Coordinates of C-alpha atoms in Angstrom, one line a residue:
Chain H
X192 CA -271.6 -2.8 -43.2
X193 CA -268.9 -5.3 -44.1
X194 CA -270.1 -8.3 -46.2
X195 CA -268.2 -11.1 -46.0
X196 CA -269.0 -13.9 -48.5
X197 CA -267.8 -16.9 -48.2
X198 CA -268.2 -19.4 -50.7
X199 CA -268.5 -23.0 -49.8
X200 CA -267.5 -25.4 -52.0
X201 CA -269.0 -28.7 -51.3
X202 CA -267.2 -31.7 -52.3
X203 CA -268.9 -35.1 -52.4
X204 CA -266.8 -37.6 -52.5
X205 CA -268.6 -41.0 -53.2
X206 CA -267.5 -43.9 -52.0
X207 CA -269.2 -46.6 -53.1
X208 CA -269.4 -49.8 -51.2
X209 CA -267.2 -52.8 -53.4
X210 CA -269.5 -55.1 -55.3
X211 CA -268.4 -58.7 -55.5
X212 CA -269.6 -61.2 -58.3
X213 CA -268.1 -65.0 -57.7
X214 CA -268.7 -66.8 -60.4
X215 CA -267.8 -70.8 -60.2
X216 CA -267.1 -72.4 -63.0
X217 CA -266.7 -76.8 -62.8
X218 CA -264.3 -77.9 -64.7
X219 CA -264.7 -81.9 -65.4
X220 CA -261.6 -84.1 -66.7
X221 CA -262.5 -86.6 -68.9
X222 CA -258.7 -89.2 -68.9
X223 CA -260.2 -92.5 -71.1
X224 CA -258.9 -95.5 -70.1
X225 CA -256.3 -96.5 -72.6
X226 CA -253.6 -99.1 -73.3
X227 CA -251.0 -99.1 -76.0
X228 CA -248.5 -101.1 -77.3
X229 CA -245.4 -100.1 -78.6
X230 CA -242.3 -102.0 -79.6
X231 CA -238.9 -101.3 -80.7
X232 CA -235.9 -103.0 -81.9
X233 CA -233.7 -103.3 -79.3
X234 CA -230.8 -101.4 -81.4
X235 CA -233.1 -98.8 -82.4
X236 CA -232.9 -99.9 -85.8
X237 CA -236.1 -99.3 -88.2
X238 CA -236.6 -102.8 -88.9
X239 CA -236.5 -106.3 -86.7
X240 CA -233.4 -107.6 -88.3
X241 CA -233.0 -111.3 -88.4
X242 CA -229.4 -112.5 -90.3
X243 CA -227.7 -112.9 -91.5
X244 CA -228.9 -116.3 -92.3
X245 CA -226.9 -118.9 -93.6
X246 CA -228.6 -122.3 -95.3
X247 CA -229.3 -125.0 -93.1
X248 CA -227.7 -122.9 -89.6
X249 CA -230.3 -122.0 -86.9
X250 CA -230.2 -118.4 -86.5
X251 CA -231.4 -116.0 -84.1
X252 CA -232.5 -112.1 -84.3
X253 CA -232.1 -109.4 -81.8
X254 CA -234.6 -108.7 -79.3
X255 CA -237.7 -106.5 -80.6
X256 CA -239.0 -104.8 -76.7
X257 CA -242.1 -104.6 -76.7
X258 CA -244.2 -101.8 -74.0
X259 CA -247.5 -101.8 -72.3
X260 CA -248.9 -98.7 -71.6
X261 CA -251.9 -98.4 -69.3
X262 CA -254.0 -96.3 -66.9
X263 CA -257.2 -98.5 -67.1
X264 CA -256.0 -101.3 -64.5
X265 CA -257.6 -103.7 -66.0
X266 CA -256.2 -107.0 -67.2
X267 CA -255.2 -107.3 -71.2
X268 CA -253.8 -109.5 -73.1
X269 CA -251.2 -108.9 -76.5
X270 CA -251.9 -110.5 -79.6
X271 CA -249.2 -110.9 -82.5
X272 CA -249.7 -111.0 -86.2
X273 CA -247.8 -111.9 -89.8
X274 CA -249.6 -109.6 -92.3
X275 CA -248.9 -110.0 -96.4
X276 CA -246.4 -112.5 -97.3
X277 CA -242.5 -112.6 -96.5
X278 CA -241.6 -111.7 -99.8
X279 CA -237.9 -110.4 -101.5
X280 CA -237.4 -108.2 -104.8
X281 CA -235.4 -110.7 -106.1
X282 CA -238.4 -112.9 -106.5
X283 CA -237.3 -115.3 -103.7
X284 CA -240.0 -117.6 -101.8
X285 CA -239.3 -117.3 -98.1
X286 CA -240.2 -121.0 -96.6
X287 CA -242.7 -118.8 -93.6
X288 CA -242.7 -122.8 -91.3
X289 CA -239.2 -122.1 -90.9
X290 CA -240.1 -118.9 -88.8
X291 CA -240.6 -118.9 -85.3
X292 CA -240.9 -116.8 -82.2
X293 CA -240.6 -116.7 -78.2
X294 CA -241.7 -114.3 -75.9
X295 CA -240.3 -113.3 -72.2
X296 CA -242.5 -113.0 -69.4
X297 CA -243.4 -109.7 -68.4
X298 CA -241.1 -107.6 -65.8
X299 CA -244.4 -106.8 -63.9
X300 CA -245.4 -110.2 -63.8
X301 CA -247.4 -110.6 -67.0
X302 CA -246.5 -113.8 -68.3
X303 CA -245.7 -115.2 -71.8
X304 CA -248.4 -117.2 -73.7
X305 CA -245.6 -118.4 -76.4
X306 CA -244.5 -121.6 -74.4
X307 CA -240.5 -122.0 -75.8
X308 CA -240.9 -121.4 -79.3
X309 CA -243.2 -120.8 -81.7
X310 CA -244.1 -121.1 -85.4
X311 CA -245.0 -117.2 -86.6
X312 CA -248.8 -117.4 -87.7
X313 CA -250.7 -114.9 -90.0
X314 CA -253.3 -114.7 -88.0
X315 CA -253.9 -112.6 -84.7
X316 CA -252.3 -114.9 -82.4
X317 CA -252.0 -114.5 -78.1
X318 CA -248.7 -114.1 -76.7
X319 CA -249.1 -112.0 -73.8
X320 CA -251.3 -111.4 -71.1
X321 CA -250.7 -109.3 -68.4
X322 CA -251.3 -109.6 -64.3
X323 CA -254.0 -110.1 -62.4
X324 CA -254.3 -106.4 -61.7
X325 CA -253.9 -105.0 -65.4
X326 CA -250.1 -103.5 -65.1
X327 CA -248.2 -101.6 -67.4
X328 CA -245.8 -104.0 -68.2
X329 CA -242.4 -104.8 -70.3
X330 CA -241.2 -107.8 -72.5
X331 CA -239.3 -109.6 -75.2
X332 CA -240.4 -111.0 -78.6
X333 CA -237.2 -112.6 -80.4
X334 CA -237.2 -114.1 -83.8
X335 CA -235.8 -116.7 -85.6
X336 CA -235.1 -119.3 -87.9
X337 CA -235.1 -123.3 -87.6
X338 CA -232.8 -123.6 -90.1
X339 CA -234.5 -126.9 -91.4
X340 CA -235.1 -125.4 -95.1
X341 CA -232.5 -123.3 -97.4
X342 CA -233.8 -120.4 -99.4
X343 CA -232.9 -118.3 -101.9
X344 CA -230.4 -115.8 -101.0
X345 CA -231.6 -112.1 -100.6
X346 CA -233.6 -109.5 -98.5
X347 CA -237.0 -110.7 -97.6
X348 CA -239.6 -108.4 -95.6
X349 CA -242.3 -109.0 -93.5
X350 CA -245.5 -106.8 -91.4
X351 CA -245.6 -107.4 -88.1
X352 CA -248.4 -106.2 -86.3
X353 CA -248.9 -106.2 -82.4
X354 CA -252.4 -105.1 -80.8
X355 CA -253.8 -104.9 -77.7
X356 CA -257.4 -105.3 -76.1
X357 CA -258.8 -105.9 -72.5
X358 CA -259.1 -109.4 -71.4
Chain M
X130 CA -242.8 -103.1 -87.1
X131 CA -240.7 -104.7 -90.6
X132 CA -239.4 -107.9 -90.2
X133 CA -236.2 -108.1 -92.3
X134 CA -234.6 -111.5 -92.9
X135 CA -230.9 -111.3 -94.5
X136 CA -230.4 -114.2 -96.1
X137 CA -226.9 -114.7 -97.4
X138 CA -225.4 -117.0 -100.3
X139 CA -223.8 -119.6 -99.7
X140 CA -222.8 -122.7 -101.3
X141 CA -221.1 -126.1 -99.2
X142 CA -220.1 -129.9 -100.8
X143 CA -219.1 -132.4 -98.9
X144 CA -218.0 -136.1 -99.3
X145 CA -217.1 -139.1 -97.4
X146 CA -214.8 -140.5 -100.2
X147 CA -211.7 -138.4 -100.1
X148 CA -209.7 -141.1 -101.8
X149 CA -210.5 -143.7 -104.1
X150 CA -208.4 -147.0 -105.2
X151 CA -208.8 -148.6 -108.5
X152 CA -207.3 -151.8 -109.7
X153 CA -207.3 -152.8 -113.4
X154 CA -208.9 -156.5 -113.9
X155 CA -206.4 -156.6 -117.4
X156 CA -203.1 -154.7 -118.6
X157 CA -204.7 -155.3 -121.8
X158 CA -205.8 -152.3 -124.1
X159 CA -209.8 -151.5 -123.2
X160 CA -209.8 -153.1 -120.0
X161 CA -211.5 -150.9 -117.2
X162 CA -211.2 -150.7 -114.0
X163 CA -214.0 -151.3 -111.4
X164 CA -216.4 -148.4 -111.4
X165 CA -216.7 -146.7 -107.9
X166 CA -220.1 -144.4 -107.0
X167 CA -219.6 -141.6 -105.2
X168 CA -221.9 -139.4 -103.1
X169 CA -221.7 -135.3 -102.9
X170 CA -224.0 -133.6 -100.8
X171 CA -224.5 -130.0 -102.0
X172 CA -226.6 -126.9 -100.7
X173 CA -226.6 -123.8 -102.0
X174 CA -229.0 -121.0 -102.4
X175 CA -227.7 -118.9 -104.7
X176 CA -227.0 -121.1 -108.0
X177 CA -228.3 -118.8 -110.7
X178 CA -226.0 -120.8 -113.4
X179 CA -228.0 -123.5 -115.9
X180 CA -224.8 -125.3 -117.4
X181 CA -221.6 -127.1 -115.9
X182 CA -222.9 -126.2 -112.7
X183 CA -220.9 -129.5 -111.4
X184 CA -217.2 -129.3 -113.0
X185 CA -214.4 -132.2 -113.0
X186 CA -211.0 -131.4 -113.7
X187 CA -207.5 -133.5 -113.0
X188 CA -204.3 -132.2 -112.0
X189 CA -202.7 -134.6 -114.4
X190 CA -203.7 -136.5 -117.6
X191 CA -202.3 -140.1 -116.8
X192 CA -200.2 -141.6 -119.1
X193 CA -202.0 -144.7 -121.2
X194 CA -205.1 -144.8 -119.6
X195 CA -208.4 -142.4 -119.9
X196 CA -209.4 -141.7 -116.0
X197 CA -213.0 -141.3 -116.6
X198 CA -216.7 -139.8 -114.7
X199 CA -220.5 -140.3 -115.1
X200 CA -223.4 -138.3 -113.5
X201 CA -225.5 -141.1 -112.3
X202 CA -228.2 -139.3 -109.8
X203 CA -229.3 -136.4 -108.4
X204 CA -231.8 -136.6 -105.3
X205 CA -233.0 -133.4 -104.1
X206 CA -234.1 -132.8 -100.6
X207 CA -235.3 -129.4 -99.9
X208 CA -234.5 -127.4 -103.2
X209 CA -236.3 -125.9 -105.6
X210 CA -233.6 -126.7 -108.3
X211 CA -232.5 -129.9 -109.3
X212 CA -228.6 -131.5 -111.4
X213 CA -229.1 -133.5 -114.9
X214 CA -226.5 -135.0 -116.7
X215 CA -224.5 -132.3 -118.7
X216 CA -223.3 -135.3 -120.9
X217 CA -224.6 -139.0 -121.0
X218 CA -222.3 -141.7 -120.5
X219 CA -218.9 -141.2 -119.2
X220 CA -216.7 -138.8 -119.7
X221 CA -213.4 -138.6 -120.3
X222 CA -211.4 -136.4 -117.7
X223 CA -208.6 -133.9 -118.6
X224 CA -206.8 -131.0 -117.3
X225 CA -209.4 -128.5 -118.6
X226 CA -212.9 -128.4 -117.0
X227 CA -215.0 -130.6 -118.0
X228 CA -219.5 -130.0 -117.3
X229 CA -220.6 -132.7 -115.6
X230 CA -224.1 -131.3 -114.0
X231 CA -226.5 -129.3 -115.4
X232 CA -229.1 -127.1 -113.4
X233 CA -232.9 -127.8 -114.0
X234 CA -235.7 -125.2 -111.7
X235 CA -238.2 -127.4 -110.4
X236 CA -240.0 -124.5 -109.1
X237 CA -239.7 -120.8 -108.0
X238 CA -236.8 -119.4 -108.9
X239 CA -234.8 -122.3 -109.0
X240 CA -231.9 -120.7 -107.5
X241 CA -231.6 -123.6 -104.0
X242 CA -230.2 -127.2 -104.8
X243 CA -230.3 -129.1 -101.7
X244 CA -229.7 -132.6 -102.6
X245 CA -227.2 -135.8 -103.0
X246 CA -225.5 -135.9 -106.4
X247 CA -223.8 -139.4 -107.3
X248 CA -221.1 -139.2 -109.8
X249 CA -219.3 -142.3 -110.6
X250 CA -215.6 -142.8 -111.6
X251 CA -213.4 -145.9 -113.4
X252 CA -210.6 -145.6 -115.7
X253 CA -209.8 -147.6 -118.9
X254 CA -206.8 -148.4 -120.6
X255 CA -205.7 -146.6 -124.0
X256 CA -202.8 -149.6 -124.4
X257 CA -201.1 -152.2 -122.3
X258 CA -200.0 -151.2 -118.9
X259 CA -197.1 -152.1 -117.5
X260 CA -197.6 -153.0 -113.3
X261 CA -197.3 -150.0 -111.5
X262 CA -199.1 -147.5 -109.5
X263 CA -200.3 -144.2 -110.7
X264 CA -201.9 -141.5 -108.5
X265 CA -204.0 -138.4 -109.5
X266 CA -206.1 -135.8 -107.8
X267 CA -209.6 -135.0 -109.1
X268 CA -211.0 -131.5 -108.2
X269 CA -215.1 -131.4 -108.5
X270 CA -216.2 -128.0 -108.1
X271 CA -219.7 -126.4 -107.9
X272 CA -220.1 -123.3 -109.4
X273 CA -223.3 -121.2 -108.3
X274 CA -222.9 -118.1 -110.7

């Protein structure tokens, strides 16, 4: 009798259903409100140069611009301050009532607290405040001298410090 | 931000009496002339020199008679330096310069005179003069360094 075997190879193939696993995961911003102030010279220059001065002649310095940078939309205000005295190596006394300042309105509409000009004060003084609505805004703080008082002749140096806080 | 002030030096005199006339009361020996004030404003911020900070000197020595100056005043406006007489009395003038101010600080550095300065002027005869005129320039200089 004829045997015929026959081998049968089972195969299994698997097939496995497709898990899933969603995992969310919440992100959260935090952007503080913030406003800055910076100013530069208007000719890029490292210092706000005023001169050169001659004795007894009224004399006027470039243009420092001055920047509001905000994302809190509330209003603010600038204040201005002469830190340390005005002094010069050569041992010079700088006559500090013959400095004085003015300041532009804003381009956004924040207006100038420095009605004409100024004497420079050494303590925090307000010449800026800015629109109802708390813009970012631009403007101008030019320096000079009245010219009423010679002084020694020389380089003379002064800190000039501009902050800003919420009105 | 630094706030840098350039202050240059500079020194200015002025005058209103460009010219002065003088008329001798004698032709005798020691007579004088009248004696005429006259003002000079000076500023100057820069005037590091103590001595002969004011110098006189005349283009011509004048022929028999001394042509002579006196530092009367100084008033000092906004400076921290002030002029003294370099000599008292008067002084006779020549062709070589002659000190007529010296510098005094008042305070600071003493380097800024700002002020009115009155120097007077007369001549006086060294023998008779015969009528004529005679004309001379004086040249006052102020010397800072």
């Amino acid at each position: 009798m004829k045997k015929i075997l026959i081998l049968l190879t089972l195969c299994l193939i698997s097939v496995r259903a497709q898990a899933s696993d969603l995992e969310t995961v919440n992100l959260a911003f935090t952007i503080t409100p913030q406003t800055v102030v910076k100013a530069n010279q208007s000719t890029m220059s490292a210092n706000v140069l005023l001169g050169p001065v001659i004795p007894g002649v009224k004399t006027e310095g470039e243009a420092l611009d001055v920047s509001v940078l905000t994302n809190s939309n509330e209003p603010y205000r600038v204040y201005h301050e002469l830190r340390g005295d005005v002094g010069s190596s050569s041992g010079g006394e700088f006559p500090e009532e013959e400095l004085m300042m003015s300041v532009t309105p804003g381009r956004a509409g924040g207006h100038s607290e420095v009605s004409g000009k100024m004497k420079v004060e050494r303590t925090r003084t307000l010449i800026f405040s800015s629109n109802a609505t708390g813009d970012a805004d631009q403007f101008q703080i030019r320096y000079s001298l009245k010219g009423d008082k010679p002084f020694s002749a020389g380089n003379y140096y002064g800190n000039i410090y501009l902050d800003v806080e919420n009105a | 931000m630094v706030l840098e002030i350039d202050a240059q030096g500079s020194m200015n005199m002025t005058t209103q009496d460009a010219s002065l006339n003088f008329t001798f009361s004698d032709y005798k020996t020691g007579s004088t002339t009248e004696t005429i004030p006259v003002n000079y404003t000076l500023i100057g911020n820069d005037v590091g020199r103590l001595q002969d900070v004011v110098v006189l000197k005349m283009d011509q020595v004048l022929s028999g008679m001394d042509f002579q100056s006196r530092f009367d005043s100084y008033t000092n406006n906004t400076g921290n330096a002030s002029l003294v007489a370099a000599q008292g009395g008067f002084v006779t003038l020549g062709t070589t310069d002659i000190g007529i101010a010296d510098k005094q600080t008042l305070s600071g550095d003493g380097k800024i005179l700002d002020g009115v300065m009155v120097l007077s002027y007369r001549a006086v005869a060294t023998e008779d003069l015969a009528a004529g005129d005679h004309i001379a320039a004086v040249t006052v200089m102020f010397v800072d360094n």
